[in-house]
Amino acid sequence: QSALTQPASVSGSPGQSISISCTGTNNDIGTYNFVSWYQQRPGTAPQLLIYQVVNRPSGVPDRFSGSKSAYAASLTISGLQAEDEADYYCASYTRNNTPIFGGGTKLTVV
Amino acid sequence: QVQLVQSGAEVKKPGASVKVSCKTSGYTFNSFYIHWLRQAPGQGLEWMGIINPYNGDTRHAQKLQGRITMTRDTSTATVYMELKSLKSEDTAVYFCARDRTVVLAATEYYFGFWGQGTQLTVST
């Protein structure tokens, strides 16, 4: 099963908003609302940002939000900060009862 | 607070086996699924398998069939992942991660808490 499709990189300036897309198929995002997003800074473990498409774990700023439409999910970061510079991964439950990840998006805050 | 502490870096030769540990604390060990994931150099995340600490049931990614074994020790709240017949392509950072979902429900694969990662290098 192929990975979910994410842009390789996105960039934005402090204070701006950016969105990262994550495209799947009817075997994953298109059928299930079990989408999650992770932030990974260099040399560290990923951190859960969003689960069940739109929910934030406690401690995650409300600048991070998730959405989904048809076969694509999106992560939006508003009020971009320098500390948001990291790699971002989407993930989804699949028809095989396994998870699948996107290839990752490198966010640069310029 | 929830913590997952993994064993240290390993260097193995092709064909060998490795066993990585993940010691948990800060919550009821039997109550939450634990997953194993890995990340090859410069690559994305790959799910390897899941263990139910309550009863020891496991499932794993099809591509690892016959090579991966996951176990747990309830007395020490530790889970283990053993990977056999190592290949150079197994070189990666290996993570354990605790699910958000309690074992009474089906997992939706949300990895809420992570270990620090264990670097495995497979090389002659």
PDB file of C-alpha atoms in Angstrom:
ATOM      1  CA  GLN A   1       0.000   0.000   0.000  1.00  0.00           C
ATOM      2  CA  SER A   2       1.451   3.374  -1.021  1.00  0.00           C
ATOM      3  CA  ALA A   3       2.095   6.082   1.522  1.00  0.00           C
ATOM      4  CA  LEU A   4      -0.238   9.029   1.905  1.00  0.00           C
ATOM      5  CA  THR A   5       0.831  11.967  -0.266  1.00  0.00           C
ATOM      6  CA  GLN A   6       2.210  15.096   1.358  1.00  0.00           C
ATOM      7  CA  PRO A   7       4.138  18.021  -0.152  1.00  0.00           C
ATOM      8  CA  ALA A   8       7.860  17.654   0.463  1.00  0.00           C
ATOM      9  CA  SER A   9       8.171  21.157   1.832  1.00  0.00           C
ATOM     10  CA  VAL A  10       6.237  24.269   2.755  1.00  0.00           C
ATOM     11  CA  SER A  11       7.396  27.584   4.097  1.00  0.00           C
ATOM     12  CA  GLY A  12       5.941  30.636   5.768  1.00  0.00           C
ATOM     13  CA  SER A  13       6.857  33.747   7.695  1.00  0.00           C
ATOM     14  CA  PRO A  14       6.267  34.310  11.398  1.00  0.00           C
ATOM     15  CA  GLY A  15       2.655  35.225  12.066  1.00  0.00           C
ATOM     16  CA  GLN A  16       1.366  33.749   8.823  1.00  0.00           C
ATOM     17  CA  SER A  17      -0.844  30.677   8.402  1.00  0.00           C
ATOM     18  CA  ILE A  18       0.132  27.624   6.405  1.00  0.00           C
ATOM     19  CA  SER A  19      -1.599  24.383   5.510  1.00  0.00           C
ATOM     20  CA  ILE A  20      -0.162  20.974   4.789  1.00  0.00           C
ATOM     21  CA  SER A  21      -2.204  18.579   2.711  1.00  0.00           C
ATOM     22  CA  CYS A  22      -2.340  14.811   3.001  1.00  0.00           C
ATOM     23  CA  THR A  23      -4.017  12.856   0.221  1.00  0.00           C
ATOM     24  CA  GLY A  24      -5.128   9.258   0.473  1.00  0.00           C
ATOM     25  CA  THR A  25      -7.627   6.867  -1.082  1.00  0.00           C
ATOM     26  CA  ASN A  26     -10.919   5.202  -0.300  1.00  0.00           C
ATOM     27  CA  ASN A  27      -8.880   2.587   1.584  1.00  0.00           C
ATOM     28  CA  ASP A  28      -7.890   5.102   4.246  1.00  0.00           C
ATOM     29  CA  ILE A  29      -8.714   8.822   4.536  1.00  0.00           C
ATOM     30  CA  GLY A  30     -11.660   8.570   2.167  1.00  0.00           C
ATOM     31  CA  THR A  31     -13.444   6.058   4.386  1.00  0.00           C
ATOM     32  CA  TYR A  32     -12.250   6.608   7.953  1.00  0.00           C
ATOM     33  CA  ASN A  33     -12.120   9.643  10.239  1.00  0.00           C
ATOM     34  CA  PHE A  34      -9.056   8.233  11.979  1.00  0.00           C
ATOM     35  CA  VAL A  35      -6.527  10.788  10.782  1.00  0.00           C
ATOM     36  CA  SER A  36      -3.674  12.048  12.913  1.00  0.00           C
ATOM     37  CA  TRP A  37      -0.794  14.499  12.555  1.00  0.00           C
ATOM     38  CA  TYR A  38       2.670  14.466  14.132  1.00  0.00           C
ATOM     39  CA  GLN A  39       5.393  17.057  14.541  1.00  0.00           C
ATOM     40  CA  GLN A  40       8.998  15.878  14.591  1.00  0.00           C
ATOM     41  CA  ARG A  41      11.915  18.153  15.367  1.00  0.00           C
ATOM     42  CA  PRO A  42      15.408  16.983  14.315  1.00  0.00           C
ATOM     43  CA  GLY A  43      16.787  14.215  16.481  1.00  0.00           C
ATOM     44  CA  THR A  44      13.651  13.785  18.540  1.00  0.00           C
ATOM     45  CA  ALA A  45      10.642  11.501  18.609  1.00  0.00           C
ATOM     46  CA  PRO A  46       7.437  12.589  16.892  1.00  0.00           C
ATOM     47  CA  GLN A  47       4.758  14.366  18.918  1.00  0.00           C
ATOM     48  CA  LEU A  48       1.029  13.870  18.389  1.00  0.00           C
ATOM     49  CA  LEU A  49      -0.616  17.131  17.311  1.00  0.00           C
ATOM     50  CA  ILE A  50      -4.040  16.070  16.028  1.00  0.00           C
ATOM     51  CA  TYR A  51      -6.120  12.896  16.288  1.00  0.00           C
ATOM     52  CA  GLN A  52      -9.536  11.899  14.948  1.00  0.00           C
ATOM     53  CA  VAL A  53      -9.081  14.526  12.216  1.00  0.00           C
ATOM     54  CA  VAL A  54      -9.748  17.579  14.420  1.00  0.00           C
ATOM     55  CA  ASN A  55      -8.916  16.831  18.067  1.00  0.00           C
ATOM     56  CA  ARG A  56      -5.885  18.206  19.908  1.00  0.00           C
ATOM     57  CA  PRO A  57      -4.280  16.391  22.852  1.00  0.00           C
ATOM     58  CA  SER A  58      -3.924  18.493  25.966  1.00  0.00           C
ATOM     59  CA  GLY A  59      -0.922  20.789  25.745  1.00  0.00           C
ATOM     60  CA  VAL A  60      -1.048  21.278  21.983  1.00  0.00           C
ATOM     61  CA  PRO A  61      -1.667  24.953  21.153  1.00  0.00           C
ATOM     62  CA  ASP A  62      -4.912  25.819  19.392  1.00  0.00           C
ATOM     63  CA  ARG A  63      -2.807  27.331  16.587  1.00  0.00           C
ATOM     64  CA  PHE A  64      -2.772  23.775  15.244  1.00  0.00           C
ATOM     65  CA  SER A  65      -5.980  22.566  13.617  1.00  0.00           C
ATOM     66  CA  GLY A  66      -7.013  19.691  11.398  1.00  0.00           C
ATOM     67  CA  SER A  67      -9.669  19.095   8.796  1.00  0.00           C
ATOM     68  CA  LYS A  68     -10.705  16.589   6.175  1.00  0.00           C
ATOM     69  CA  SER A  69     -12.605  16.632   2.901  1.00  0.00           C
ATOM     70  CA  ALA A  70     -13.189  13.513   0.796  1.00  0.00           C
ATOM     71  CA  TYR A  71      -9.824  11.796   0.325  1.00  0.00           C
ATOM     72  CA  ALA A  72      -7.642  14.592   1.746  1.00  0.00           C
ATOM     73  CA  ALA A  73      -6.805  15.829   5.200  1.00  0.00           C
ATOM     74  CA  SER A  74      -5.110  19.087   6.108  1.00  0.00           C
ATOM     75  CA  LEU A  75      -3.122  20.486   8.982  1.00  0.00           C
ATOM     76  CA  THR A  76      -3.272  24.250   9.429  1.00  0.00           C
ATOM     77  CA  ILE A  77      -0.856  26.178  11.596  1.00  0.00           C
ATOM     78  CA  SER A  78      -1.887  29.750  12.296  1.00  0.00           C
ATOM     79  CA  GLY A  79       0.287  32.461  13.804  1.00  0.00           C
ATOM     80  CA  LEU A  80       3.410  30.676  12.621  1.00  0.00           C
ATOM     81  CA  GLN A  81       6.301  30.725  15.066  1.00  0.00           C
ATOM     82  CA  ALA A  82       9.994  29.950  14.614  1.00  0.00           C
ATOM     83  CA  GLU A  83       9.626  26.935  16.908  1.00  0.00           C
ATOM     84  CA  ASP A  84       7.135  25.399  14.466  1.00  0.00           C
ATOM     85  CA  GLU A  85       9.985  24.645  12.072  1.00  0.00           C
ATOM     86  CA  ALA A  86       9.952  20.829  11.918  1.00  0.00           C
ATOM     87  CA  ASP A  87       8.856  17.838   9.884  1.00  0.00           C
ATOM     88  CA  TYR A  88       5.140  17.028   9.884  1.00  0.00           C
ATOM     89  CA  TYR A  89       3.604  13.630   9.207  1.00  0.00           C
ATOM     90  CA  CYS A  90       0.012  12.635   8.618  1.00  0.00           C
ATOM     91  CA  ALA A  91      -1.307   9.154   9.322  1.00  0.00           C
ATOM     92  CA  SER A  92      -4.533   7.278   8.761  1.00  0.00           C
ATOM     93  CA  TYR A  93      -6.210   4.047   9.702  1.00  0.00           C
ATOM     94  CA  THR A  94      -6.582   1.746   6.693  1.00  0.00           C
ATOM     95  CA  ARG A  95      -8.971  -0.946   5.521  1.00  0.00           C
ATOM     96  CA  ASN A  96      -6.333  -3.542   6.495  1.00  0.00           C
ATOM     97  CA  ASN A  97      -6.572  -2.475  10.158  1.00  0.00           C
ATOM     98  CA  THR A  98      -3.077  -1.036  10.001  1.00  0.00           C
ATOM     99  CA  PRO A  99      -1.902   2.578   9.922  1.00  0.00           C
ATOM    100  CA  ILE A 100      -0.290   4.310   6.990  1.00  0.00           C
ATOM    101  CA  PHE A 101       1.837   7.442   7.074  1.00  0.00           C
ATOM    102  CA  GLY A 102       2.540  10.271   4.694  1.00  0.00           C
ATOM    103  CA  GLY A 103       6.072  10.847   3.463  1.00  0.00           C
ATOM    104  CA  GLY A 104       6.465  13.931   5.619  1.00  0.00           C
ATOM    105  CA  THR A 105       6.556  17.681   4.994  1.00  0.00           C
ATOM    106  CA  LYS A 106       9.429  19.920   6.020  1.00  0.00           C
ATOM    107  CA  LEU A 107       8.156  23.259   7.316  1.00  0.00           C
ATOM    108  CA  THR A 108      10.585  26.147   7.086  1.00  0.00           C
ATOM    109  CA  VAL A 109       9.827  29.379   8.921  1.00  0.00           C
ATOM    110  CA  VAL A 110      11.616  32.113   7.004  1.00  0.00           C
TER     111      VAL A 110
ATOM    112  CA  GLN B   1       3.865  11.574  33.914  1.00  0.00           C
ATOM    113  CA  VAL B   2       3.825   8.972  31.170  1.00  0.00           C
ATOM    114  CA  GLN B   3       7.331   7.876  30.193  1.00  0.00           C
ATOM    115  CA  LEU B   4       8.705   5.308  27.782  1.00  0.00           C
ATOM    116  CA  VAL B   5      12.441   4.674  28.051  1.00  0.00           C
ATOM    117  CA  GLN B   6      14.125   2.556  25.412  1.00  0.00           C
ATOM    118  CA  SER B   7      17.349   0.595  25.449  1.00  0.00           C
ATOM    119  CA  GLY B   8      20.502   1.935  23.864  1.00  0.00           C
ATOM    120  CA  ALA B   9      21.926   1.928  20.375  1.00  0.00           C
ATOM    121  CA  GLU B  10      22.829  -1.354  18.720  1.00  0.00           C
ATOM    122  CA  VAL B  11      25.206  -2.363  15.940  1.00  0.00           C
ATOM    123  CA  LYS B  12      24.559  -5.744  14.356  1.00  0.00           C
ATOM    124  CA  LYS B  13      25.808  -7.750  11.411  1.00  0.00           C
ATOM    125  CA  PRO B  14      23.467  -8.919   8.647  1.00  0.00           C
ATOM    126  CA  GLY B  15      21.676 -12.088   9.652  1.00  0.00           C
ATOM    127  CA  ALA B  16      21.856 -11.350  13.365  1.00  0.00           C
ATOM    128  CA  SER B  17      18.974 -10.534  15.710  1.00  0.00           C
ATOM    129  CA  VAL B  18      18.290  -7.549  17.948  1.00  0.00           C
ATOM    130  CA  LYS B  19      15.997  -7.114  20.937  1.00  0.00           C
ATOM    131  CA  VAL B  20      14.946  -3.615  21.915  1.00  0.00           C
ATOM    132  CA  SER B  21      13.267  -2.848  25.224  1.00  0.00           C
ATOM    133  CA  CYS B  22      10.796  -0.143  26.157  1.00  0.00           C
ATOM    134  CA  LYS B  23      10.229   0.423  29.878  1.00  0.00           C
ATOM    135  CA  THR B  24       7.041   2.288  30.698  1.00  0.00           C
ATOM    136  CA  SER B  25       5.952   4.253  33.741  1.00  0.00           C
ATOM    137  CA  GLY B  26       3.430   6.830  34.869  1.00  0.00           C
ATOM    138  CA  TYR B  27       0.267   4.929  33.934  1.00  0.00           C
ATOM    139  CA  THR B  28      -1.382   1.522  34.253  1.00  0.00           C
ATOM    140  CA  PHE B  29       0.748  -0.681  32.015  1.00  0.00           C
ATOM    141  CA  ASN B  30      -1.993  -3.196  31.156  1.00  0.00           C
ATOM    142  CA  SER B  31      -4.427  -0.548  30.006  1.00  0.00           C
ATOM    143  CA  PHE B  32      -2.968   0.849  26.786  1.00  0.00           C
ATOM    144  CA  TYR B  33      -1.660  -0.658  23.563  1.00  0.00           C
ATOM    145  CA  ILE B  34       2.012  -0.253  22.724  1.00  0.00           C
ATOM    146  CA  HIS B  35       3.233   0.068  19.145  1.00  0.00           C
ATOM    147  CA  TRP B  36       6.620  -0.252  17.506  1.00  0.00           C
ATOM    148  CA  LEU B  37       7.575   2.045  14.645  1.00  0.00           C
ATOM    149  CA  ARG B  38      10.788   2.782  12.831  1.00  0.00           C
ATOM    150  CA  GLN B  39      12.336   5.539  10.758  1.00  0.00           C
ATOM    151  CA  ALA B  40      15.114   4.848   8.275  1.00  0.00           C
ATOM    152  CA  PRO B  41      17.699   7.596   7.743  1.00  0.00           C
ATOM    153  CA  GLY B  42      16.101  10.600   6.085  1.00  0.00           C
ATOM    154  CA  GLN B  43      12.843   8.711   5.633  1.00  0.00           C
ATOM    155  CA  GLY B  44       9.335   8.751   7.046  1.00  0.00           C
ATOM    156  CA  LEU B  45       7.685   6.688   9.738  1.00  0.00           C
ATOM    157  CA  GLU B  46       6.820   3.024   9.333  1.00  0.00           C
ATOM    158  CA  TRP B  47       4.512   1.091  11.628  1.00  0.00           C
ATOM    159  CA  MET B  48       5.873  -2.299  12.629  1.00  0.00           C
ATOM    160  CA  GLY B  49       3.440  -3.826  15.067  1.00  0.00           C
ATOM    161  CA  ILE B  50       1.237  -3.621  18.153  1.00  0.00           C
ATOM    162  CA  ILE B  51       1.061  -5.472  21.451  1.00  0.00           C
ATOM    163  CA  ASN B  52      -1.785  -5.588  23.931  1.00  0.00           C
ATOM    164  CA  PRO B  53      -0.017  -5.566  27.322  1.00  0.00           C
ATOM    165  CA  TYR B  54      -3.117  -6.964  29.045  1.00  0.00           C
ATOM    166  CA  ASN B  55      -3.111 -10.323  27.260  1.00  0.00           C
ATOM    167  CA  GLY B  56       0.048 -10.274  25.128  1.00  0.00           C
ATOM    168  CA  ASP B  57      -1.797 -10.395  21.803  1.00  0.00           C
ATOM    169  CA  THR B  58       0.216  -9.001  18.907  1.00  0.00           C
ATOM    170  CA  ARG B  59      -0.229  -7.998  15.269  1.00  0.00           C
ATOM    171  CA  HIS B  60       2.469  -6.841  12.900  1.00  0.00           C
ATOM    172  CA  ALA B  61       3.040  -5.405   9.458  1.00  0.00           C
ATOM    173  CA  GLN B  62       2.851  -8.024   6.752  1.00  0.00           C
ATOM    174  CA  LYS B  63       6.318  -7.183   5.415  1.00  0.00           C
ATOM    175  CA  LEU B  64       7.873  -8.235   8.742  1.00  0.00           C
ATOM    176  CA  GLN B  65       6.134 -11.619   8.832  1.00  0.00           C
ATOM    177  CA  GLY B  66       8.410 -14.242  10.354  1.00  0.00           C
ATOM    178  CA  ARG B  67      11.020 -11.765  11.557  1.00  0.00           C
ATOM    179  CA  ILE B  68       9.370  -9.738  14.342  1.00  0.00           C
ATOM    180  CA  THR B  69       8.384 -10.836  17.814  1.00  0.00           C
ATOM    181  CA  MET B  70       6.844  -8.550  20.428  1.00  0.00           C
ATOM    182  CA  THR B  71       6.556  -9.533  24.072  1.00  0.00           C
ATOM    183  CA  ARG B  72       5.874  -7.903  27.395  1.00  0.00           C
ATOM    184  CA  ASP B  73       6.871  -8.320  31.030  1.00  0.00           C
ATOM    185  CA  THR B  74       4.054  -7.133  33.245  1.00  0.00           C
ATOM    186  CA  SER B  75       6.223  -7.342  36.374  1.00  0.00           C
ATOM    187  CA  THR B  76       8.498  -4.592  35.055  1.00  0.00           C
ATOM    188  CA  ALA B  77       6.021  -2.793  32.750  1.00  0.00           C
ATOM    189  CA  THR B  78       8.372  -3.365  29.849  1.00  0.00           C
ATOM    190  CA  VAL B  79       7.710  -4.356  26.264  1.00  0.00           C
ATOM    191  CA  TYR B  80      10.247  -5.898  23.925  1.00  0.00           C
ATOM    192  CA  MET B  81      10.644  -6.044  20.159  1.00  0.00           C
ATOM    193  CA  GLU B  82      12.922  -8.632  18.615  1.00  0.00           C
ATOM    194  CA  LEU B  83      13.815  -8.464  14.939  1.00  0.00           C
ATOM    195  CA  LYS B  84      15.595 -11.429  13.350  1.00  0.00           C
ATOM    196  CA  SER B  85      17.541 -12.049  10.159  1.00  0.00           C
ATOM    197  CA  LEU B  86      18.628  -8.444  10.049  1.00  0.00           C
ATOM    198  CA  LYS B  87      19.354  -6.759   6.706  1.00  0.00           C
ATOM    199  CA  SER B  88      21.052  -3.478   5.929  1.00  0.00           C
ATOM    200  CA  GLU B  89      17.589  -2.065   5.133  1.00  0.00           C
ATOM    201  CA  ASP B  90      16.675  -2.522   8.810  1.00  0.00           C
ATOM    202  CA  THR B  91      19.075   0.280   9.732  1.00  0.00           C
ATOM    203  CA  ALA B  92      16.779   2.827  11.363  1.00  0.00           C
ATOM    204  CA  VAL B  93      15.724   4.492  14.573  1.00  0.00           C
ATOM    205  CA  TYR B  94      13.204   2.295  16.343  1.00  0.00           C
ATOM    206  CA  PHE B  95      10.478   3.828  18.495  1.00  0.00           C
ATOM    207  CA  CYS B  96       7.974   2.406  20.919  1.00  0.00           C
ATOM    208  CA  ALA B  97       4.831   4.454  21.331  1.00  0.00           C
ATOM    209  CA  ARG B  98       1.830   4.248  23.637  1.00  0.00           C
ATOM    210  CA  ASP B  99      -1.601   4.388  22.083  1.00  0.00           C
ATOM    211  CA  ARG B 100      -4.228   6.871  23.228  1.00  0.00           C
ATOM    212  CA  THR B 101      -6.754   4.015  23.194  1.00  0.00           C
ATOM    213  CA  VAL B 102      -7.385   1.701  26.127  1.00  0.00           C
ATOM    214  CA  VAL B 103      -7.183  -2.006  25.371  1.00  0.00           C
ATOM    215  CA  LEU B 104     -10.927  -2.438  25.954  1.00  0.00           C
ATOM    216  CA  ALA B 105     -11.487  -0.663  22.636  1.00  0.00           C
ATOM    217  CA  ALA B 106     -10.095  -1.121  19.161  1.00  0.00           C
ATOM    218  CA  THR B 107      -7.049   0.943  18.382  1.00  0.00           C
ATOM    219  CA  GLU B 108      -7.350   3.863  15.991  1.00  0.00           C
ATOM    220  CA  TYR B 109      -3.559   4.132  15.839  1.00  0.00           C
ATOM    221  CA  TYR B 110      -2.966   7.398  17.676  1.00  0.00           C
ATOM    222  CA  PHE B 111       0.563   7.385  19.069  1.00  0.00           C
ATOM    223  CA  GLY B 112       0.276   9.707  22.037  1.00  0.00           C
ATOM    224  CA  PHE B 113       3.515   9.057  23.928  1.00  0.00           C
ATOM    225  CA  TRP B 114       6.842   8.017  22.452  1.00  0.00           C
ATOM    226  CA  GLY B 115      10.092   6.542  23.614  1.00  0.00           C
ATOM    227  CA  GLN B 116      13.275   8.414  22.821  1.00  0.00           C
ATOM    228  CA  GLY B 117      14.209   6.038  20.004  1.00  0.00           C
ATOM    229  CA  THR B 118      16.861   3.351  19.608  1.00  0.00           C
ATOM    230  CA  GLN B 119      19.352   3.556  16.746  1.00  0.00           C
ATOM    231  CA  LEU B 120      19.963   0.205  15.064  1.00  0.00           C
ATOM    232  CA  THR B 121      22.778  -0.047  12.554  1.00  0.00           C
ATOM    233  CA  VAL B 122      23.094  -3.202  10.470  1.00  0.00           C
ATOM    234  CA  SER B 123      26.441  -3.382   8.756  1.00  0.00           C
ATOM    235  CA  THR B 124      29.261  -5.763   7.956  1.00  0.00           C
TER     236      THR B 124
END
